[in-house]
XYZ file of N, CA, C and O in Angstrom:
620
model
N -1.956 15.356 13.396
C -2.396 14.683 12.094
C -2.004 13.197 12.060
O -2.299 12.382 11.163
N -1.207 12.854 12.943
C -0.783 11.415 13.138
C -1.789 10.284 13.305
O -2.384 10.455 14.380
N -2.037 9.515 12.501
C -2.923 8.363 12.670
C -2.379 7.212 13.426
O -1.294 7.281 13.886
N -3.312 6.412 13.959
C -2.894 5.258 14.683
C -1.985 4.417 13.965
O -1.080 3.892 14.529
N -1.959 4.197 12.553
C -1.289 3.248 11.882
C 0.073 3.938 11.813
O 1.089 3.171 11.885
N 0.146 5.175 11.674
C 1.348 5.890 11.529
C 2.216 5.836 12.870
O 3.437 5.664 12.867
N 1.397 5.959 13.848
C 1.960 5.847 15.284
C 2.500 4.553 15.620
O 3.647 4.352 16.196
N 1.800 3.665 15.132
C 2.170 2.112 15.333
C 3.505 1.854 14.503
O 4.504 1.173 15.018
N 3.534 2.369 13.209
C 4.790 2.207 12.464
C 5.980 2.737 13.041
O 7.065 2.254 13.161
N 5.782 3.939 13.499
C 6.976 4.710 14.151
C 7.414 4.063 15.460
O 8.497 4.012 15.675
N 6.478 3.426 16.148
C 7.006 2.725 17.522
C 7.495 1.310 17.002
O 8.734 1.141 17.607
N 7.151 0.712 15.982
C 7.658 -0.522 15.680
C 9.017 -0.481 14.976
O 9.937 -1.128 14.922
N 9.180 0.637 13.958
C 10.423 0.698 13.063
C 11.634 1.039 14.073
O 12.672 0.767 13.583
N 11.411 1.495 15.345
C 12.715 1.614 16.300
C 13.086 0.199 16.895
O 14.195 0.360 17.598
N 12.161 -0.777 16.598
C 12.536 -2.183 17.351
C 13.366 -2.918 16.390
O 13.198 -2.837 15.114
N 14.003 -4.005 17.062
C 14.805 -4.908 15.975
C 13.535 -5.763 15.331
O 12.640 -6.070 15.839
N 13.683 -5.965 13.967
C 12.684 -6.533 13.096
C 11.267 -5.895 13.413
O 10.263 -6.441 13.047
N 11.332 -4.581 13.545
C 10.192 -3.720 13.706
C 9.337 -3.507 12.578
O 8.168 -3.592 12.545
N 9.858 -3.474 11.436
C 9.075 -3.349 10.132
C 8.384 -4.785 9.696
O 7.378 -4.611 9.301
N 9.136 -5.720 10.096
C 8.628 -7.055 10.012
C 7.288 -7.245 10.842
O 6.294 -7.796 10.334
N 7.589 -6.896 12.008
C 6.347 -6.842 13.015
C 5.318 -5.943 12.599
O 4.145 -6.405 12.750
N 5.537 -4.756 12.066
C 4.348 -4.002 11.530
C 3.547 -4.603 10.483
O 2.479 -4.436 10.394
N 4.411 -5.016 9.534
C 3.930 -5.779 8.388
C 3.009 -7.028 8.765
O 1.894 -7.007 8.324
N 3.369 -7.710 9.742
C 2.566 -8.921 10.342
C 1.354 -8.196 10.888
O 0.244 -8.722 10.996
N 1.479 -7.148 11.775
C 0.208 -6.512 12.420
C -0.802 -5.876 11.263
O -1.926 -5.978 11.619
N -0.324 -5.473 10.180
C -1.151 -4.990 9.220
C -2.064 -6.072 8.711
O -3.342 -6.129 8.464
N -1.231 -7.368 8.369
C -1.919 -8.474 7.920
C -2.901 -8.977 8.709
O -3.721 -9.766 8.507
N -2.866 -8.943 10.190
C -3.610 -9.529 11.211
C -4.913 -8.635 11.137
O -5.946 -9.201 11.126
N -4.779 -7.501 10.922
C -5.948 -6.373 10.695
C -6.728 -6.648 9.428
O -7.866 -6.607 9.468
N -5.874 -6.759 8.360
C -6.479 -7.137 7.083
C -5.852 -8.378 6.570
O -5.157 -8.469 5.701
N -6.460 -9.615 6.936
C -5.743 -10.777 6.534
C -5.547 -11.214 5.223
O -4.695 -12.013 4.924
N -6.367 -10.592 4.233
C -6.222 -10.966 2.901
C -4.683 -10.633 2.387
O -4.147 -11.261 1.411
N -4.169 -9.643 2.958
C -3.012 -8.961 2.494
C -1.775 -10.003 2.790
O -0.805 -9.919 2.196
N -2.147 -10.924 3.704
C -1.087 -11.865 4.060
C -0.666 -12.725 2.967
O 0.505 -13.408 3.094
N -1.622 -12.893 2.039
C -1.379 -13.862 0.887
C -0.199 -13.337 0.078
O 0.421 -14.142 -0.617
N 0.087 -12.128 0.164
C 1.549 -11.784 -0.616
C 2.690 -11.536 0.279
O 3.721 -11.201 -0.236
N 2.352 -11.575 1.585
C 3.543 -11.497 2.544
C 4.309 -10.174 2.321
O 5.561 -10.246 2.072
N 3.665 -9.094 2.282
C 4.468 -7.736 2.129
C 5.330 -7.389 3.250
O 5.157 -7.793 4.308
N 6.194 -6.555 2.942
C 7.231 -5.958 3.893
C 7.252 -4.528 3.715
O 7.506 -3.939 2.673
N 6.853 -3.747 4.771
C 6.855 -2.258 4.804
C 8.218 -1.793 4.921
O 9.016 -2.170 5.718
N 8.633 -0.832 4.042
C 9.811 -0.337 3.984
C 10.024 1.335 4.458
O 10.784 1.518 5.132
N 8.900 2.004 4.261
C 8.699 3.434 4.709
C 7.347 3.776 4.766
O 6.527 3.319 4.122
N 6.994 4.567 5.742
C 5.630 5.126 6.047
C 5.708 6.397 6.592
O 6.481 6.729 7.656
N 5.060 7.402 5.884
C 5.087 8.755 6.570
C 3.934 9.370 5.703
O 3.329 8.889 4.786
N 3.345 10.620 6.328
C 2.202 11.069 5.720
C 2.605 11.406 4.205
O 3.590 12.116 3.816
N 1.701 11.043 3.336
C 1.900 11.141 1.947
C 2.648 10.251 1.232
O 2.894 10.265 0.015
N 3.155 9.035 1.859
C 4.051 8.189 1.031
C 4.128 6.891 2.007
O 4.218 6.857 3.205
N 3.971 5.673 1.346
C 4.030 4.486 1.676
C 4.698 3.761 0.760
O 4.429 3.555 -0.375
N 5.660 2.928 1.259
C 6.567 1.855 0.269
C 6.622 0.469 1.079
O 6.881 0.473 2.334
N 6.245 -0.377 0.190
C 6.303 -1.914 0.675
C 6.766 -2.795 -0.531
O 6.849 -2.326 -1.595
N 7.383 -3.945 -0.041
C 7.800 -4.716 -0.910
C 7.181 -5.971 -1.048
O 6.422 -6.440 -0.143
N 7.332 -6.751 -2.012
C 6.749 -8.192 -2.393
C 7.865 -9.075 -2.967
O 8.138 -8.567 -3.989
N 8.212 -10.093 -2.332
C 9.129 -11.111 -2.866
C 8.661 -11.877 -3.989
O 7.540 -12.276 -3.703
N 9.475 -11.969 -4.942
C 9.013 -12.862 -6.044
C 9.078 -14.387 -5.497
O 10.248 -14.821 -5.462
N 8.244 -15.049 -5.416
C 8.353 -16.541 -4.843
C 7.114 -17.414 -5.548
O 6.223 -16.750 -5.992
N 7.119 -18.552 -5.273
C 6.130 -19.491 -6.030
C 4.702 -19.057 -5.688
O 3.837 -18.976 -6.557
N 4.349 -18.666 -4.385
C 3.068 -18.551 -4.120
C 2.421 -17.341 -4.925
O 1.186 -17.193 -5.095
N 3.206 -16.307 -5.359
C 2.856 -15.151 -6.165
C 2.970 -15.203 -7.526
O 2.937 -14.197 -8.384
N 3.564 -16.372 -8.084
C 4.066 -16.546 -9.345
C 2.795 -17.233 -10.388
O 1.940 -18.033 -10.050
N 2.743 -16.590 -11.534
C 1.849 -16.980 -12.548
C 2.411 -18.021 -13.508
O 3.587 -18.691 -13.161
N 1.623 -18.636 -14.522
C 1.963 -19.616 -15.293
C 3.248 -19.161 -16.205
O 3.813 -20.041 -16.887
N 3.511 -17.918 -16.258
C 4.711 -17.390 -17.148
C 5.745 -17.337 -16.156
O 6.935 -16.934 -17.043
N 5.632 -17.469 -15.041
C 6.991 -17.357 -14.295
C 7.213 -16.027 -13.642
O 8.174 -15.679 -13.282
N 6.210 -15.131 -13.892
C 6.241 -13.704 -13.266
C 5.454 -13.508 -12.198
O 4.663 -14.313 -11.854
N 5.656 -12.316 -11.582
C 4.678 -12.109 -10.369
C 3.286 -11.873 -10.793
O 3.068 -11.101 -11.967
N 2.265 -12.580 -10.395
C 1.017 -12.488 -10.895
C 0.372 -11.117 -10.719
O 0.588 -10.415 -9.886
N -0.395 -10.821 -11.766
C -1.229 -9.442 -11.818
C -2.013 -9.050 -10.549
O -1.944 -7.927 -10.127
N -2.519 -9.993 -9.941
C -3.471 -9.802 -8.872
C -2.488 -9.528 -7.481
O -2.768 -8.815 -6.657
N -1.367 -10.104 -7.649
C -0.587 -9.968 -6.491
C 0.058 -8.557 -6.544
O 0.186 -7.704 -5.460
N 0.164 -8.127 -7.738
C 0.617 -6.543 -7.950
C -0.617 -5.768 -7.614
O -0.263 -4.763 -6.914
N -1.754 -6.091 -8.038
C -2.954 -5.155 -7.547
C -3.118 -5.186 -6.006
O -3.467 -4.246 -5.429
N -2.799 -6.441 -5.335
C -2.839 -6.356 -3.960
C -1.683 -5.574 -3.233
O -2.154 -4.822 -2.281
N -0.748 -5.537 -3.683
C 0.415 -4.478 -3.179
C -0.004 -2.945 -3.447
O 0.192 -2.395 -2.537
N -0.637 -2.694 -4.489
C -1.082 -1.496 -4.783
C -2.127 -1.038 -3.903
O -1.951 -0.006 -3.224
N -3.126 -1.971 -3.561
C -4.049 -1.533 -2.826
C -3.704 -1.332 -1.417
O -4.178 -0.458 -0.476
N -2.726 -2.382 -0.963
C -2.225 -2.164 0.546
C -1.592 -1.011 0.791
O -1.648 -0.199 1.670
N -0.479 -0.619 -0.230
C 0.262 0.563 0.046
C -0.670 1.837 -0.032
O -0.399 2.900 0.693
N -1.548 1.763 -1.009
C -2.462 3.016 -1.076
C -3.181 3.207 0.233
O -3.465 4.306 0.801
N -3.831 2.310 0.678
C -4.655 2.069 1.951
C -3.896 2.560 3.140
O -4.341 3.539 3.861
N -2.746 1.971 3.381
C -1.953 2.326 4.484
C -1.457 3.568 4.401
O -1.473 4.465 5.374
N -1.012 4.249 3.225
C -0.640 5.581 3.093
C -1.866 6.673 3.312
O -1.707 7.581 3.942
N -3.019 6.181 2.858
C -4.219 7.000 3.002
C -4.481 7.154 4.567
O -4.755 8.232 5.177
N -4.368 6.005 5.162
C -4.837 5.969 6.672
C -3.777 6.757 7.482
O -4.036 7.387 8.271
N -2.515 6.813 7.139
C -1.360 7.527 7.522
C -1.496 9.057 7.339
O -0.808 9.676 8.084
N -2.252 9.317 6.245
C -2.157 10.784 5.980
C -3.304 11.565 6.359
O -3.320 12.822 6.425
N -4.567 11.084 6.210
C -5.779 11.827 6.334
C -5.871 12.223 7.953
O -5.398 11.619 8.740
N -6.518 13.484 8.105
C -6.744 13.709 9.611
C -7.749 12.698 10.264
O -8.419 11.965 9.599
N -7.407 12.734 11.704
C -8.341 11.798 12.258
C -9.788 11.797 12.346
O -10.439 10.924 12.490
N -10.098 13.060 11.765
C -11.845 13.266 11.817
C -12.278 12.711 10.390
O -13.447 12.781 10.185
N -11.348 12.161 9.637
C -11.830 11.609 8.277
C -11.663 10.039 8.382
O -10.832 9.483 8.856
N -12.290 9.505 7.381
C -12.255 8.156 7.259
C -12.120 7.889 5.749
O -12.433 8.808 4.829
N -11.930 6.529 5.268
C -11.665 6.241 3.854
C -12.135 4.934 3.417
O -12.183 4.077 4.277
N -12.188 4.635 2.225
C -12.556 3.443 1.618
C -12.211 3.377 0.094
O -12.408 4.376 -0.469
N -11.709 2.297 -0.302
C -11.327 2.408 -1.910
C -12.653 2.265 -2.703
O -13.418 1.444 -2.182
N -12.789 2.864 -3.640
C -13.964 2.745 -4.539
C -13.676 2.584 -5.984
O -14.633 2.278 -6.832
N -12.380 2.280 -6.404
C -12.013 1.875 -7.727
C -10.462 1.860 -7.898
O -9.898 2.450 -7.234
N -10.154 1.091 -8.941
C -8.697 0.956 -9.341
C -8.598 0.812 -10.926
O -9.330 -0.005 -11.343
N -7.672 1.546 -11.346
C -7.325 1.257 -12.825
C -5.856 0.741 -12.669
O -5.140 1.457 -11.940
N -5.415 -0.031 -13.628
C -4.171 -0.657 -13.489
C -3.459 -0.530 -14.932
O -4.234 -0.680 -15.942
N -2.117 -0.488 -15.129
C -1.306 -0.835 -16.141
C -0.176 -1.811 -15.998
O 0.527 -1.445 -15.147
N -0.126 -2.672 -16.864
C 1.026 -3.646 -16.564
C 1.996 -3.183 -17.774
O 1.770 -3.365 -18.939
N 3.091 -2.899 -17.233
C 4.215 -2.041 -18.314
C 5.136 -3.125 -18.680
O 5.536 -2.930 -19.809
N 5.558 -3.956 -17.858
C 6.466 -5.088 -18.387
C 6.706 -6.199 -17.458
O 5.961 -6.069 -16.436
N 7.406 -7.245 -17.984
C 7.259 -8.568 -16.915
C 7.812 -8.213 -15.529
O 8.596 -7.403 -15.422
N 7.010 -8.738 -14.610
C 7.472 -8.459 -13.253
C 8.085 -9.723 -12.685
O 7.545 -10.680 -12.374
N 9.442 -9.422 -12.454
C 10.320 -10.594 -11.876
C 11.137 -9.875 -10.889
O 11.557 -8.725 -10.884
N 11.535 -10.661 -9.772
C 12.304 -10.227 -8.758
C 11.339 -9.477 -7.657
O 10.181 -9.611 -7.822
N 12.048 -8.873 -6.677
C 11.236 -8.137 -5.712
C 10.610 -6.965 -6.328
O 11.249 -6.186 -6.826
N 9.392 -6.935 -5.991
C 8.571 -5.722 -6.419
C 8.599 -4.608 -5.242
O 8.515 -4.988 -4.073
N 8.653 -3.482 -5.457
C 8.672 -2.289 -4.798
C 7.569 -1.260 -5.161
O 7.585 -0.517 -6.027
N 6.491 -1.455 -4.099
C 5.381 -0.526 -4.515
C 5.219 0.809 -3.586
O 5.764 0.726 -2.338
N 5.193 1.917 -4.302
C 5.216 3.265 -3.675
C 4.073 4.062 -4.078
O 3.661 4.266 -5.149
N 3.111 4.447 -2.779
C 1.846 5.077 -3.030
C 2.121 6.503 -2.515
O 2.594 6.740 -1.600
N 1.493 7.397 -3.392
C 1.480 8.903 -3.122
C 0.169 9.477 -3.535
O -0.548 9.132 -4.527
N -0.528 10.398 -2.729
C -1.799 10.856 -3.093
C -1.376 11.952 -4.394
O -0.417 12.476 -4.560
N -2.430 12.149 -5.195
C -2.185 12.888 -6.474
C -2.765 14.231 -6.112
O -2.294 15.318 -6.878
N -3.420 14.602 -5.113
C -3.822 15.951 -4.763
C -3.638 16.018 -3.054
O -3.376 15.035 -2.467
N -3.596 17.233 -2.641
C -3.387 17.474 -1.258
C -4.450 16.896 -0.521
O -5.808 16.825 -0.885
N -4.238 16.297 0.587
C -5.092 15.576 1.638
C -5.523 16.705 2.507
O -4.759 17.235 3.406
N -6.697 16.845 2.706
C -7.412 17.915 3.524
C -8.519 17.474 4.436
O -9.213 16.318 4.057
N -8.708 18.132 5.496
C -10.007 17.856 6.207
C -10.997 18.710 5.640
O -10.946 19.620 5.286
N -12.106 17.869 5.586
C -13.400 18.452 4.936
C -14.638 18.121 5.786
O -14.687 17.268 6.281
N -15.539 19.151 5.490
C -16.946 18.813 6.123
C -17.839 17.945 5.138
O -18.607 17.419 5.653
N -17.222 17.797 3.839
C -18.118 16.948 3.132
C -17.193 15.909 2.486
O -15.863 16.097 2.474
N -17.556 14.711 1.898
C -16.770 13.804 1.368
C -16.157 14.227 -0.001
O -16.648 15.059 -0.574
N -14.973 13.590 -0.376
C -14.307 13.900 -1.502
C -13.565 12.735 -2.147
O -13.261 11.775 -1.403
N -13.212 12.774 -3.272
C -12.438 11.747 -3.965
C -10.963 12.097 -3.919
O -10.437 13.074 -4.064
N -10.223 11.093 -3.374
C -8.868 11.124 -3.256
C -8.003 10.289 -4.152
O -8.059 8.992 -3.911
N -7.615 10.605 -5.316
C -6.829 9.676 -6.259
C -5.373 9.468 -5.687
O -4.668 10.357 -5.255
N -4.882 8.254 -5.750
C -3.831 7.715 -5.180
C -3.079 7.095 -6.341
O -3.650 6.158 -6.953
N -1.825 7.284 -6.509
C -0.909 6.812 -7.635
C -0.117 5.698 -6.878
O 0.452 6.164 -5.815
N 0.157 4.691 -7.564
C 0.889 3.666 -7.077
C 1.918 3.166 -8.204
O 1.297 3.035 -9.270
N 3.068 3.269 -8.101
C 4.058 2.730 -8.974
C 4.965 1.492 -8.388
O 5.219 1.415 -7.145
N 4.926 0.333 -9.165
C 5.613 -0.836 -8.573
C 6.775 -0.980 -9.578
O 6.601 -1.152 -10.963
N 8.019 -0.986 -8.823
C 9.295 -1.101 -9.534
C 9.883 -2.187 -9.196
O 9.660 -3.020 -8.337
N 10.737 -2.747 -10.326
C 11.500 -4.093 -9.967
C 12.936 -3.705 -9.254
O 13.008 -2.544 -8.878
N 13.635 -4.629 -9.114
C 14.920 -4.265 -8.507
C 15.783 -3.262 -9.191
O 16.732 -2.645 -8.469
N 15.639 -3.325 -10.507
C 16.446 -2.424 -11.378
C 15.777 -0.946 -11.256
O 16.373 -0.214 -11.926
N 14.864 -0.767 -10.729
C 14.247 0.672 -10.398
C 13.304 0.903 -11.709
O 12.975 1.833 -11.887
N 12.983 -0.178 -12.665
C 12.077 0.035 -13.740
C 10.597 -0.245 -13.304
O 10.356 -1.091 -12.505
N 9.731 0.660 -13.665
C 8.360 0.574 -13.464
C 7.852 -0.703 -14.110
O 7.987 -0.747 -15.574
N 7.097 -1.540 -13.531
C 6.560 -2.734 -14.205
C 4.999 -2.734 -14.134
O 4.388 -3.378 -14.730
N 4.707 -1.799 -13.333
C 2.996 -1.803 -12.985
C 2.708 -0.400 -12.567
O 3.499 0.099 -11.674
N 1.545 0.124 -12.812
C 1.112 1.330 -12.381
C -0.277 1.188 -12.047
O -1.147 0.400 -12.779
N -0.821 1.910 -10.839
C -2.216 1.947 -10.539
C -2.628 3.322 -10.025
O -1.900 4.014 -9.542
N -3.948 3.624 -10.369
C -4.555 4.743 -9.776
C -5.756 4.347 -8.913
O -6.480 3.581 -9.486
N -5.908 4.511 -7.705
C -6.782 4.040 -6.882
C -7.608 5.181 -6.362
O -6.977 6.223 -5.886
N -8.824 5.020 -6.544
C -9.829 6.189 -6.100
C -10.231 5.926 -4.588
O -10.953 4.911 -4.446
N -9.831 6.712 -3.834
C -10.137 6.628 -2.371
C -11.469 7.675 -2.052
O -11.254 8.681 -2.578
N -12.371 7.055 -1.397
C -13.442 7.868 -1.024
C -13.238 8.266 0.438
O -13.067 7.521 1.430
N -13.009 9.631 0.622
C -12.606 10.130 2.032
C -13.901 10.913 2.572
O -14.406 11.911 1.756
N -14.288 10.610 3.791
C -15.447 11.269 4.237
C -15.389 11.542 5.732
O -14.425 10.908 6.476
N -16.208 12.611 6.391
C -15.983 12.746 7.646
C -16.476 11.607 8.558
O -17.410 10.933 8.113
N -15.838 11.420 9.737
C -16.462 10.309 10.510
C -17.707 10.946 11.322
O -17.932 11.966 11.406
N -18.460 10.079 11.404
C -19.844 10.300 11.839
C -19.788 10.382 13.409
O -19.060 9.678 14.110
C-alpha cells in the first residue's frame, strides 16, 4: 500500500536534512506550496504533519499568520497524507474545503491531517473527508479545516 510519496519520505528521512529535502521536493512538484516554505515533520499512512514558520512572508496586517497561509498548510498536509494513504490503484483530487479560524495564529504552526473514514480500495469513486487541525507552539488549536477529497480508481 506504500505510495511513491511515502517511499520518498522514508528514503529522505534517513538522510541528514532529509525532511528539509523532502519538503523541497514536494514544493518542486507542487510549486505553489513553496510560498509558505513548509517543513514536513511526519508522514505515515493516515497521518501527515508539517510546520509553517511565522515570518513576514506569511503575515497579515494584524501581525498574525495569514488565513490563506493556514489554508495552504491544510491543503498540503491533507493532500500528502491522502497520497501516502490511498492504494496505488486509486487517485485523488481535492473538491472542497471548509475552515474555522479559532484564535490568533502566531508562532510556528503545526498542521496535522488525518482521514475521517477508513481509506479503502474501491471499484467506484468516493468522498474521503480529511480533517486538519493547525496548532500553535503551545499546542492550542488555532485553525481547523475539513477537506473533501474525491478518490477514484485510476483509469
